[in-house]
Short mmCIF file of C-alpha atoms and ligand atoms in Angstrom, two decimals:
data_model
loop_
_atom_site.label_atom_id
_atom_site.label_comp_id
_atom_site.label_asym_id
_atom_site.label_seq_id
_atom_site.Cartn_x
_atom_site.Cartn_y
_atom_site.Cartn_z
CA UNK R 1 -31.55 -21.35 8.06
CA UNK R 2 -33.13 -21.72 4.82
CA UNK R 3 -30.25 -19.74 3.07
CA UNK R 4 -28.01 -22.70 4.27
CA UNK R 5 -30.00 -25.40 2.38
CA UNK R 6 -30.20 -23.04 -0.72
CA UNK R 7 -26.58 -22.66 -0.24
CA UNK R 8 -25.90 -26.34 -0.10
CA UNK R 9 -27.93 -27.10 -3.14
CA UNK R 10 -26.31 -24.55 -5.16
CA UNK R 11 -22.99 -25.74 -4.16
CA UNK R 12 -23.66 -29.47 -4.97
CA UNK R 13 -25.18 -28.32 -8.41
CA UNK R 14 -22.08 -26.22 -9.06
CA UNK R 15 -19.72 -29.32 -7.90
CA UNK R 16 -21.36 -31.32 -10.80
CA UNK R 17 -21.01 -28.23 -13.00
CA UNK R 18 -17.60 -27.77 -12.16
CA UNK R 19 -16.65 -31.31 -13.25
CA UNK R 20 -14.14 -31.26 -16.15
CA UNK R 21 -14.58 -27.46 -15.97
CA UNK R 22 -10.79 -25.89 -16.11
CA UNK R 23 -9.43 -22.34 -17.24
CA UNK R 24 -6.17 -21.74 -18.35
CA UNK R 25 -3.84 -19.72 -15.51
CA UNK R 26 -4.15 -15.86 -16.55
CA UNK R 27 -0.80 -14.75 -18.50
CA UNK R 28 0.32 -11.33 -19.38
CA UNK R 29 1.77 -10.79 -22.79
CA UNK R 30 5.56 -11.38 -23.50
CA UNK R 31 7.62 -8.18 -22.61
CA UNK R 32 8.40 -6.00 -25.86
CA UNK R 33 11.58 -7.56 -27.72
CA UNK R 34 13.11 -4.22 -27.36
CA UNK R 35 13.33 -4.62 -23.47
CA UNK R 36 13.92 -8.30 -23.57
CA UNK R 37 17.26 -8.01 -25.16
CA UNK R 38 18.63 -6.10 -22.46
CA UNK R 39 17.47 -8.37 -19.81
CA UNK R 40 20.78 -10.43 -19.51
CA UNK R 41 22.82 -6.98 -19.84
CA UNK R 42 23.26 -7.42 -15.93
CA UNK R 43 25.22 -9.92 -13.95
CA UNK R 44 22.51 -10.78 -11.65
CA UNK R 45 24.72 -12.61 -9.14
CA UNK R 46 26.65 -9.56 -8.54
CA UNK R 47 23.68 -7.12 -8.59
CA UNK R 48 21.97 -8.97 -6.28
CA UNK R 49 24.81 -8.96 -3.68
CA UNK R 50 25.45 -5.34 -4.22
CA UNK R 51 21.72 -4.72 -3.70
CA UNK R 52 22.16 -6.26 -0.25
CA UNK R 53 25.13 -4.22 0.77
CA UNK R 54 23.26 -1.11 -0.27
CA UNK R 55 19.81 -2.14 1.73
CA UNK R 56 21.83 -2.90 4.89
CA UNK R 57 23.74 0.23 4.70
CA UNK R 58 20.49 2.21 4.27
CA UNK R 59 19.09 0.48 6.83
CA UNK R 60 21.70 1.70 9.24
CA UNK R 61 20.73 5.47 8.40
CA UNK R 62 18.61 6.66 11.49
CA UNK R 63 15.56 8.27 9.60
CA UNK R 64 13.19 7.15 12.18
CA UNK R 65 10.16 9.59 11.99
CA UNK R 66 9.86 11.54 14.37
CA UNK R 67 11.88 13.42 13.83
CA UNK R 68 12.60 11.77 10.27
CA UNK R 69 16.13 13.39 9.45
CA UNK R 70 15.40 12.13 5.92
CA UNK R 71 18.59 14.18 4.38
CA UNK R 72 20.96 11.65 5.88
CA UNK R 73 19.07 8.71 3.82
CA UNK R 74 18.88 11.14 0.61
CA UNK R 75 22.73 11.84 0.90
CA UNK R 76 23.43 7.59 1.23
CA UNK R 77 21.17 7.37 -2.07
CA UNK R 78 23.14 10.30 -3.53
CA UNK R 79 26.61 8.81 -2.86
CA UNK R 80 25.38 5.64 -4.74
CA UNK R 81 24.06 7.84 -7.37
CA UNK R 82 27.07 9.99 -7.87
CA UNK R 83 29.83 7.01 -8.38
CA UNK R 84 27.63 6.13 -11.34
CA UNK R 85 27.50 9.68 -12.75
CA UNK R 86 23.85 9.83 -12.15
CA UNK R 87 22.93 13.55 -11.56
CA UNK R 88 20.45 14.17 -8.39
CA UNK R 89 19.39 16.84 -6.17
CA UNK R 90 17.92 17.00 -2.38
CA UNK R 91 15.31 19.30 -1.66
CA UNK R 92 14.43 20.09 1.66
CA UNK R 93 10.92 21.36 2.92
CA UNK R 94 12.35 22.10 6.19
CA UNK R 95 15.89 21.67 7.83
CA UNK R 96 16.84 17.89 7.76
CA UNK R 97 13.79 16.81 5.93
CA UNK R 98 15.09 16.19 2.60
CA UNK R 99 13.69 14.77 -0.74
CA UNK R 100 15.95 13.38 -3.34
CA UNK R 101 15.36 13.41 -7.20
CA UNK R 102 17.41 11.76 -9.77
CA UNK R 103 17.23 11.42 -13.33
CA UNK R 104 18.29 8.89 -16.25
CA UNK R 105 17.44 10.77 -19.27
CA UNK R 106 15.52 9.33 -22.10
CA UNK R 107 14.53 10.36 -25.41
CA UNK R 108 11.46 11.75 -24.50
CA UNK R 109 9.51 9.76 -26.64
CA UNK R 110 6.99 8.72 -23.56
CA UNK R 111 6.47 10.66 -20.70
CA UNK R 112 8.72 9.59 -17.38
CA UNK R 113 8.13 6.93 -15.23
CA UNK R 114 8.70 7.64 -11.38
CA UNK R 115 10.19 5.24 -9.21
CA UNK R 116 8.82 6.38 -5.74
CA UNK R 117 9.79 5.62 -1.99
CA UNK R 118 9.65 7.25 1.56
CA UNK R 119 12.94 7.45 3.35
CA UNK R 120 11.55 7.72 6.86
CA UNK R 121 10.52 4.97 8.78
CA UNK R 122 8.14 4.55 11.83
CA UNK R 123 9.52 4.48 15.33
CA UNK R 124 10.89 1.36 16.93
CA UNK R 125 11.42 0.26 20.40
CA UNK R 126 14.95 -1.08 20.32
CA UNK R 127 15.26 -2.78 23.26
CA UNK R 128 12.26 -5.11 22.46
CA UNK R 129 13.82 -6.30 19.07
CA UNK R 130 16.07 -9.52 19.05
CA UNK R 131 19.69 -8.98 20.32
CA UNK R 132 22.34 -7.98 17.33
CA UNK R 133 19.06 -7.58 14.86
CA UNK R 134 17.86 -4.21 16.06
CA UNK R 135 16.07 -1.50 14.04
CA UNK R 136 19.21 0.04 12.95
CA UNK R 137 21.23 -2.74 12.72
CA UNK R 138 20.90 -3.76 9.08
CA UNK R 139 21.87 -7.39 10.36
CA UNK R 140 22.27 -10.42 8.16
CA UNK R 141 21.46 -13.47 10.15
CA UNK R 142 22.33 -16.82 9.50
CA UNK R 143 19.02 -17.67 8.07
CA UNK R 144 19.37 -15.18 5.29
CA UNK R 145 17.30 -12.38 6.62
CA UNK R 146 18.43 -8.54 6.67
CA UNK R 147 17.08 -7.04 9.64
CA UNK R 148 16.03 -3.42 10.28
CA UNK R 149 13.27 -0.91 10.50
CA UNK R 150 12.06 -0.07 6.68
CA UNK R 151 13.04 -3.69 5.59
CA UNK R 152 9.58 -4.26 4.30
CA UNK R 153 8.33 -0.20 4.70
CA UNK R 154 10.13 0.74 2.73
CA UNK R 155 14.05 0.89 2.45
CA UNK R 156 13.72 -2.31 0.93
CA UNK R 157 11.97 -1.03 -2.37
CA UNK R 158 14.06 2.01 -2.10
CA UNK R 159 17.15 0.27 -2.23
CA UNK R 160 15.72 -1.86 -5.17
CA UNK R 161 14.95 1.38 -7.00
CA UNK R 162 18.32 2.69 -6.47
CA UNK R 163 19.92 -0.27 -7.79
CA UNK R 164 17.51 -0.23 -10.87
CA UNK R 165 18.70 3.17 -11.59
CA UNK R 166 22.61 2.26 -11.10
CA UNK R 167 21.92 -1.08 -13.52
CA UNK R 168 20.10 0.85 -16.39
CA UNK R 169 23.22 3.56 -16.43
CA UNK R 170 25.59 1.13 -16.58
CA UNK R 171 24.07 -1.33 -18.92
CA UNK R 172 23.91 1.92 -21.52
CA UNK R 173 20.12 0.99 -21.98
CA UNK R 174 18.64 3.59 -24.72
CA UNK R 175 15.50 4.79 -22.85
CA UNK R 176 12.21 6.12 -24.47
CA UNK R 177 11.30 8.04 -21.24
CA UNK R 178 13.28 9.70 -18.63
CA UNK R 179 13.37 7.17 -15.30
CA UNK R 180 13.03 9.35 -12.33
CA UNK R 181 14.00 8.28 -8.70
CA UNK R 182 11.90 10.15 -6.40
CA UNK R 183 12.60 9.27 -2.40
CA UNK R 184 10.74 11.54 0.11
CA UNK R 185 10.38 12.43 3.68
CA UNK R 186 7.64 12.25 6.21
CA UNK R 187 5.40 9.74 4.53
CA UNK R 188 4.97 7.81 7.80
CA UNK R 189 3.45 11.10 9.41
CA UNK R 190 1.82 13.50 7.36
CA UNK R 191 2.89 13.17 3.80
CA UNK R 192 4.70 16.34 3.67
CA UNK R 193 7.55 15.24 1.56
CA UNK R 194 5.64 14.11 -1.59
CA UNK R 195 3.11 17.20 -1.10
CA UNK R 196 6.22 19.68 -1.08
CA UNK R 197 7.81 17.79 -4.03
CA UNK R 198 4.56 17.71 -6.20
CA UNK R 199 3.86 21.54 -5.42
CA UNK R 200 7.40 22.68 -5.82
CA UNK R 201 9.13 20.41 -8.21
CA UNK R 202 6.79 18.64 -10.37
CA UNK R 203 8.43 19.83 -13.49
CA UNK R 204 11.01 17.66 -12.55
CA UNK R 205 8.79 14.48 -11.96
CA UNK R 206 6.04 14.87 -14.74
CA UNK R 207 5.53 11.38 -15.01
CA UNK R 208 2.77 9.44 -16.45
CA UNK R 209 3.57 6.26 -14.42
CA UNK R 210 5.08 5.48 -10.80
CA UNK R 211 5.57 2.47 -8.56
CA UNK R 212 5.66 2.88 -5.02
CA UNK R 213 4.94 0.89 -1.99
CA UNK R 214 1.14 -1.04 -1.58
CA UNK R 215 0.93 -4.47 -2.33
CA UNK R 216 3.32 -7.41 -2.11
CA UNK R 217 3.40 -11.22 -2.71
CA UNK R 218 1.98 -13.40 0.23
CA UNK R 219 2.38 -16.99 0.50
CA UNK R 220 -0.42 -19.26 1.02
CA UNK R 221 -2.99 -16.42 0.82
CA UNK R 222 -5.94 -18.11 0.09
CA UNK R 223 -4.65 -21.59 -1.22
CA UNK R 224 -1.82 -23.62 0.30
CA UNK R 225 1.17 -23.30 -2.10
CA UNK R 226 0.11 -20.37 -4.02
CA UNK R 227 1.63 -16.74 -3.96
CA UNK R 228 -0.43 -14.20 -4.56
CA UNK R 229 0.78 -10.75 -5.43
CA UNK R 230 -1.50 -7.88 -5.12
CA UNK R 231 -0.52 -4.79 -6.74
CA UNK R 232 -2.65 -2.01 -5.48
CA UNK R 233 -4.13 0.34 -7.89
CA UNK R 234 -6.73 1.99 -5.64
CA UNK R 235 -6.49 3.53 -1.95
CA UNK R 236 -9.34 4.29 0.10
CA UNK R 237 -10.04 8.01 0.96
CA UNK R 238 -10.03 9.63 4.25
CA UNK R 239 -12.21 11.54 6.58
CA UNK R 240 -11.30 12.51 9.78
CA UNK R 241 -13.89 14.17 12.05
CA UNK R 242 -14.26 15.16 15.53
CA UNK R 243 -17.80 14.54 16.75
CA UNK R 244 -18.91 16.73 19.70
CA UNK R 245 -21.72 16.14 21.98
CA UNK R 246 -23.26 19.28 23.93
CA UNK R 247 -25.41 19.33 27.01
CA UNK R 248 -25.90 20.88 30.31
CA UNK R 249 -22.76 20.16 32.90
CA UNK R 250 -23.94 19.00 36.08
CA UNK R 251 -22.75 17.05 38.99
CA UNK R 252 -21.41 13.27 38.53
CA UNK R 253 -23.49 11.99 41.40
CA UNK R 254 -26.64 12.56 40.01
CA UNK R 255 -27.68 10.96 36.27
CA UNK R 256 -29.85 13.30 34.25
CA UNK R 257 -30.81 12.31 30.80
CA UNK R 258 -29.18 14.28 27.97
CA UNK R 259 -26.19 14.89 29.17
CA UNK R 260 -23.15 15.33 26.61
CA UNK R 261 -21.34 12.04 27.51
CA UNK R 262 -24.50 9.97 27.10
CA UNK R 263 -25.32 11.60 23.82
CA UNK R 264 -21.91 10.92 22.68
CA UNK R 265 -22.30 7.28 23.70
CA UNK R 266 -25.47 6.90 21.90
CA UNK R 267 -23.71 8.53 18.61
CA UNK R 268 -20.86 5.99 18.50
CA UNK R 269 -23.71 2.92 19.03
CA UNK R 270 -25.51 4.43 16.24
CA UNK R 271 -22.65 4.63 14.19
CA UNK R 272 -21.34 1.09 15.01
CA UNK R 273 -25.14 -0.27 14.07
CA UNK R 274 -24.69 0.99 10.59
CA UNK R 275 -25.86 -2.05 8.22
CA UNK R 276 -24.46 -1.14 4.80
CA UNK R 277 -24.31 -3.96 2.07
CA UNK R 278 -20.58 -4.56 1.17
CA UNK R 279 -19.19 -3.28 -2.12
CA UNK R 280 -16.86 -5.41 -3.99
CA UNK R 281 -14.62 -3.06 -5.88
CA UNK R 282 -14.14 -4.35 -9.38
CA UNK R 283 -10.25 -5.09 -8.87
CA UNK R 284 -11.31 -7.99 -6.15
CA UNK R 285 -13.08 -9.91 -8.90
CA UNK R 286 -10.33 -9.76 -11.35
CA UNK R 287 -7.96 -10.64 -8.38
CA UNK R 288 -10.18 -13.56 -7.61
CA UNK R 289 -10.68 -14.58 -11.29
CA UNK R 290 -6.86 -14.76 -11.56
CA UNK R 291 -6.48 -16.71 -8.48
CA UNK R 292 -9.10 -19.01 -9.70
CA UNK R 293 -7.56 -19.83 -12.88
CA UNK R 294 -4.47 -20.85 -11.22
CA UNK R 295 -6.31 -23.01 -8.76
CA UNK R 296 -8.69 -24.68 -11.54
CA UNK R 297 -10.96 -27.23 -10.20
CA UNK R 298 -14.15 -26.36 -8.03
CA UNK R 299 -12.46 -23.41 -6.43
CA UNK R 300 -11.44 -21.95 -9.79
CA UNK R 301 -14.89 -22.15 -10.88
CA UNK R 302 -16.44 -20.24 -7.83
CA UNK R 303 -13.53 -17.35 -7.94
CA UNK R 304 -14.21 -16.97 -11.78
CA UNK R 305 -17.69 -15.92 -11.32
CA UNK R 306 -18.91 -12.71 -10.12
CA UNK R 307 -21.90 -14.21 -8.53
CA UNK R 308 -20.15 -16.89 -6.84
CA UNK R 309 -17.60 -14.69 -5.41
CA UNK R 310 -20.61 -12.47 -3.92
CA UNK R 311 -22.26 -15.65 -2.43
CA UNK R 312 -19.18 -17.39 -1.17
CA UNK R 313 -15.83 -15.26 -1.17
CA UNK R 314 -17.36 -12.12 0.37
CA UNK R 315 -18.56 -13.65 3.65
CA UNK R 316 -14.91 -15.19 3.94
CA UNK R 317 -13.29 -12.00 3.48
CA UNK R 318 -15.21 -10.64 6.17
CA UNK R 319 -13.51 -12.73 8.61
CA UNK R 320 -10.36 -10.58 7.98
CA UNK R 321 -10.40 -7.13 9.21
CA UNK R 322 -8.18 -5.82 6.31
CA UNK R 323 -10.10 -7.54 3.59
CA UNK R 324 -13.34 -6.42 5.31
CA UNK R 325 -12.11 -3.06 5.49
CA UNK R 326 -11.82 -2.79 1.68
CA UNK R 327 -15.84 -3.62 1.49
CA UNK R 328 -17.00 -0.67 3.49
CA UNK R 329 -16.82 2.69 4.19
CA UNK R 330 -15.57 2.47 7.64
CA UNK R 331 -15.83 4.44 10.74
CA UNK R 332 -13.28 4.01 13.66
CA UNK R 333 -13.19 5.62 16.97
CA UNK R 334 -9.60 6.56 17.56
CA UNK R 335 -9.53 8.90 20.64
CA UNK R 336 -11.72 11.05 22.85
CA UNK R 337 -11.69 14.18 24.13
CA UNK R 338 -13.18 15.72 27.38
CA UNK R 339 -12.89 16.84 31.01
CA UNK R 340 -10.98 14.32 33.47
CA UNK R 341 -12.51 14.84 36.90
CA UNK R 342 -14.62 11.88 37.68
CA UNK R 343 -17.37 13.79 39.26
CA UNK R 344 -18.27 16.67 36.90
CA UNK R 345 -20.15 16.22 33.90
CA UNK R 346 -18.68 18.20 31.05
CA UNK R 347 -20.97 20.29 28.71
CA UNK R 348 -18.80 19.16 25.87
CA UNK R 349 -17.27 15.70 25.02
CA UNK R 350 -15.78 14.42 21.52
CA UNK R 351 -14.71 11.54 19.97
CA UNK R 352 -12.16 11.25 16.97
CA UNK R 353 -13.26 9.63 14.11
CA UNK R 354 -11.07 7.94 11.37
CA UNK R 355 -13.18 7.30 8.51
CA UNK R 356 -11.98 5.51 5.37
CA UNK R 357 -14.17 5.90 1.98
CA UNK R 358 -14.44 3.64 -0.89
CA UNK R 359 -13.98 4.65 -4.43
CA UNK R 360 -17.36 5.80 -5.60
CA UNK R 361 -18.39 7.59 -2.38
CA UNK R 362 -17.41 11.25 -1.89
CA UNK R 363 -16.20 11.95 1.61
CA UNK R 364 -18.56 14.62 2.09
CA UNK R 365 -21.49 12.30 1.30
CA UNK R 366 -20.32 10.05 3.91
CA UNK R 367 -20.27 13.15 6.51
CA UNK R 368 -23.65 13.73 5.58
CA UNK R 369 -24.93 10.07 6.32
CA UNK R 370 -23.39 9.92 9.80
CA UNK R 371 -25.00 13.13 10.68
CA UNK R 372 -28.14 11.69 9.42
CA UNK R 373 -27.49 8.60 11.47
CA UNK R 374 -26.68 10.18 14.43
CA UNK R 375 -29.75 12.46 14.21
CA UNK R 376 -28.93 14.48 17.17
CA UNK R 377 -29.14 18.19 16.79
CA UNK R 378 -27.06 18.37 19.85
CA UNK R 379 -24.17 16.17 18.45
CA UNK R 380 -21.74 18.46 16.06
CA UNK R 381 -19.24 17.08 13.53
CA UNK R 382 -15.90 19.11 12.85
CA UNK R 383 -14.22 18.26 9.66
CA UNK R 384 -10.64 17.71 10.64
CA UNK R 385 -9.23 16.31 7.27
CA UNK R 386 -10.74 14.63 4.11
CA UNK R 387 -9.34 13.35 0.97
CA UNK R 388 -11.16 11.45 -1.61
CA UNK R 389 -10.35 7.58 -2.85
CA UNK R 390 -8.60 7.41 -6.31
CA UNK R 391 -7.46 4.65 -8.58
CA UNK R 392 -5.72 3.76 -11.92
CA UNK R 393 -6.85 1.52 -14.26
CA UNK R 394 -5.17 -2.00 -14.61
CA UNK R 395 -5.36 -2.32 -18.33
CA UNK R 396 -1.88 -0.40 -18.94
CA UNK R 397 1.41 -1.60 -19.93
CA UNK R 398 3.35 -0.90 -16.60
CA UNK R 399 0.68 -2.61 -14.67
CA UNK R 400 1.14 -5.68 -16.96
CA UNK R 401 4.81 -5.39 -16.67
CA UNK R 402 4.89 -5.16 -13.07
CA UNK R 403 2.50 -8.34 -12.98
CA UNK R 404 4.45 -10.38 -15.43
CA UNK R 405 7.85 -9.97 -13.77
CA UNK R 406 6.30 -10.57 -10.66
CA UNK R 407 5.11 -13.99 -11.86
CA UNK R 408 8.16 -14.61 -14.04
CA UNK R 409 6.59 -17.57 -15.65
CA UNK R 410 6.33 -19.34 -12.41
CA UNK R 411 3.30 -21.85 -11.83
CA UNK R 412 1.11 -20.82 -8.44
CA UNK R 413 2.19 -17.50 -8.67
CA UNK R 414 -0.41 -14.57 -9.36
CA UNK R 415 -0.54 -11.20 -9.53
CA UNK R 416 -3.60 -9.12 -9.76
CA UNK R 417 -4.97 -5.53 -8.84
CA UNK R 418 -6.17 -4.62 -5.50
CA UNK R 419 -8.01 -1.71 -3.51
CA UNK R 420 -5.68 -0.98 -0.41
CA UNK R 421 -7.83 -0.16 2.74
CA UNK R 422 -5.01 2.50 3.63
CA UNK R 423 -3.32 5.11 1.61
CA UNK R 424 0.11 5.82 0.48
CA UNK R 425 1.84 8.90 -1.34
CA UNK R 426 0.23 7.48 -4.41
CA UNK R 427 -2.93 9.22 -3.47
CA UNK R 428 -1.11 12.49 -4.27
CA UNK R 429 0.69 11.45 -7.33
CA UNK R 430 -2.82 10.39 -9.02
CA UNK R 431 -4.46 13.93 -8.30
CA UNK R 432 -1.65 14.60 -10.88
CA UNK R 433 -3.02 12.27 -13.31
CA UNK R 434 -0.41 9.68 -12.72
CA UNK R 435 -1.20 5.65 -12.93
CA UNK R 436 0.30 5.06 -9.66
CA UNK R 437 0.84 1.42 -8.48
CA UNK R 438 1.75 -0.08 -5.24
CA UNK R 439 4.06 -3.09 -5.92
CA UNK R 440 7.07 -4.50 -3.71
CA UNK R 441 8.43 -7.23 -5.37
CA UNK R 442 8.76 -9.54 -2.32
CA UNK R 443 7.27 -12.67 -1.28
CA UNK R 444 6.54 -13.04 2.33
CA UNK R 445 4.60 -15.58 5.00
CA UNK R 446 2.11 -14.05 6.97
CA UNK R 447 4.24 -14.00 9.70
CA UNK R 448 6.96 -12.18 7.97
CA UNK R 449 4.08 -9.59 7.30
CA UNK R 450 3.85 -9.15 11.05
CA UNK R 451 7.26 -7.32 10.70
CA UNK R 452 5.19 -4.13 9.12
CA UNK R 453 5.74 -1.50 12.02
CA UNK R 454 6.73 -4.44 14.13
CA UNK R 455 9.55 -5.94 16.56
CA UNK R 456 10.86 -8.20 13.83
CA UNK R 457 11.09 -6.22 10.71
CA UNK R 458 13.17 -8.20 8.04
CA UNK R 459 13.54 -9.16 4.55
CA UNK R 460 15.33 -12.32 2.96
CA UNK R 461 18.40 -11.97 0.91
CA UNK R 462 16.31 -14.14 -1.86
CA UNK R 463 13.90 -11.58 -1.91
CA UNK R 464 16.18 -8.66 -2.45
CA UNK R 465 17.70 -10.65 -5.22
CA UNK R 466 14.91 -11.82 -7.05
CA UNK R 467 12.89 -8.25 -6.32
CA UNK R 468 15.73 -6.20 -7.96
CA UNK R 469 15.65 -8.31 -11.14
CA UNK R 470 11.94 -8.37 -11.21
CA UNK R 471 11.65 -4.59 -10.68
CA UNK R 472 14.42 -4.02 -13.08
CA UNK R 473 12.94 -5.94 -15.74
CA UNK R 474 9.37 -4.10 -15.34
CA UNK R 475 11.06 -0.83 -15.69
CA UNK R 476 12.73 -1.80 -18.87
CA UNK R 477 9.65 -3.33 -20.24
CA UNK R 478 8.22 0.23 -20.26
CA UNK R 479 11.29 1.98 -21.06
CA UNK R 480 13.61 0.50 -23.54
CA UNK R 481 13.70 2.29 -26.72
ZN1 ZN E 501 5.43 2.85 3.95
#
């Protein structure tokens, strides 16, 4: 109770302080002149229409994974590139599991920039989608939406990247670096595509920077009327475990303490009872500050100060599961293994744990911590997979170019860095020293967001048209000679 009183007091004191306290919105520095002079070398009305056509066709190619068949998608991209005289190759890691690599040559003054996407999409229950707007329809409805599995995740950005290559080629822009299109297989299952490309064809990528899926623009995220682009700069790591409890087998009719199922339940309860303090990633302070500077007033005052973000914003974030997941090392029970007979107490029963690890925590240290918390020598942990979190700085020209072109000089549109609770192929690229950013230049409502892996995945024509221009200009800003 006392803390509420203290908070109320602090709040009112701050309200007084905040009167007349305004900071101007964050603005990225202007794009370099050598890039800007190419901005209007494109007929944007025609380019927008063409991008819509390409995306609709791409959505009609069945690359649902499993089984994937990504070579089909790569071949469609190849057809578009070949028409423009852009060289490309398709490299398969298994029959039908193709990855495409295409390149626009630059002078080599800077290392290449990679435009990365995955060709595969997740499964879709076609009969549950609206009639005529199915997952492989690429349908354009009368409200200006393009429908299909992958519209958001992520044939949408894939089509924008493809068209960026085409438009750069047509405009004969002299480049100071190679721009490399990398479209890969199998991201939705095991990331075999990007791993294969990195292991076997890294010499064709060699990029210092990349853009891939990750953040996007969300309308009314925190404040009505404000659109916030989260550009992901960091992704949590992975620790996948099988936790097995051991005990004496027995008959189900007679409860005896210390049997395996009971031990497993106790272990899970202990893991769920962990009470870590939230850890705020530095990107959250930066994003909050940018949002605050746009909002101004009292909210702005709070959002631009770390101590006040800790005091007032973190609690609010805890109410949203995805936001909360960025504040903790998480442990999620995702399955069980054991015998099925109702009257037999097995000697072994297991839980599968999907743990996600914040930047700054080594996955192996989390494993040690979990073992300590469980504190039962009859409960063992088997490591299924592990990958550390990683991150890229946002103090970077390409990050600034993405943010600048997302905002595009508009009021109440903000772009800032973010930590993603899940991981993408960017995690593998950062291991090669790439500064990898997650940025889809679409602005969506919370409702449209549900289309990700859902039954009504769609993207508006307006987003595709504005998005292709934003991406093209961001690439130009860091690549024009
Ligand atoms: Zn994706």
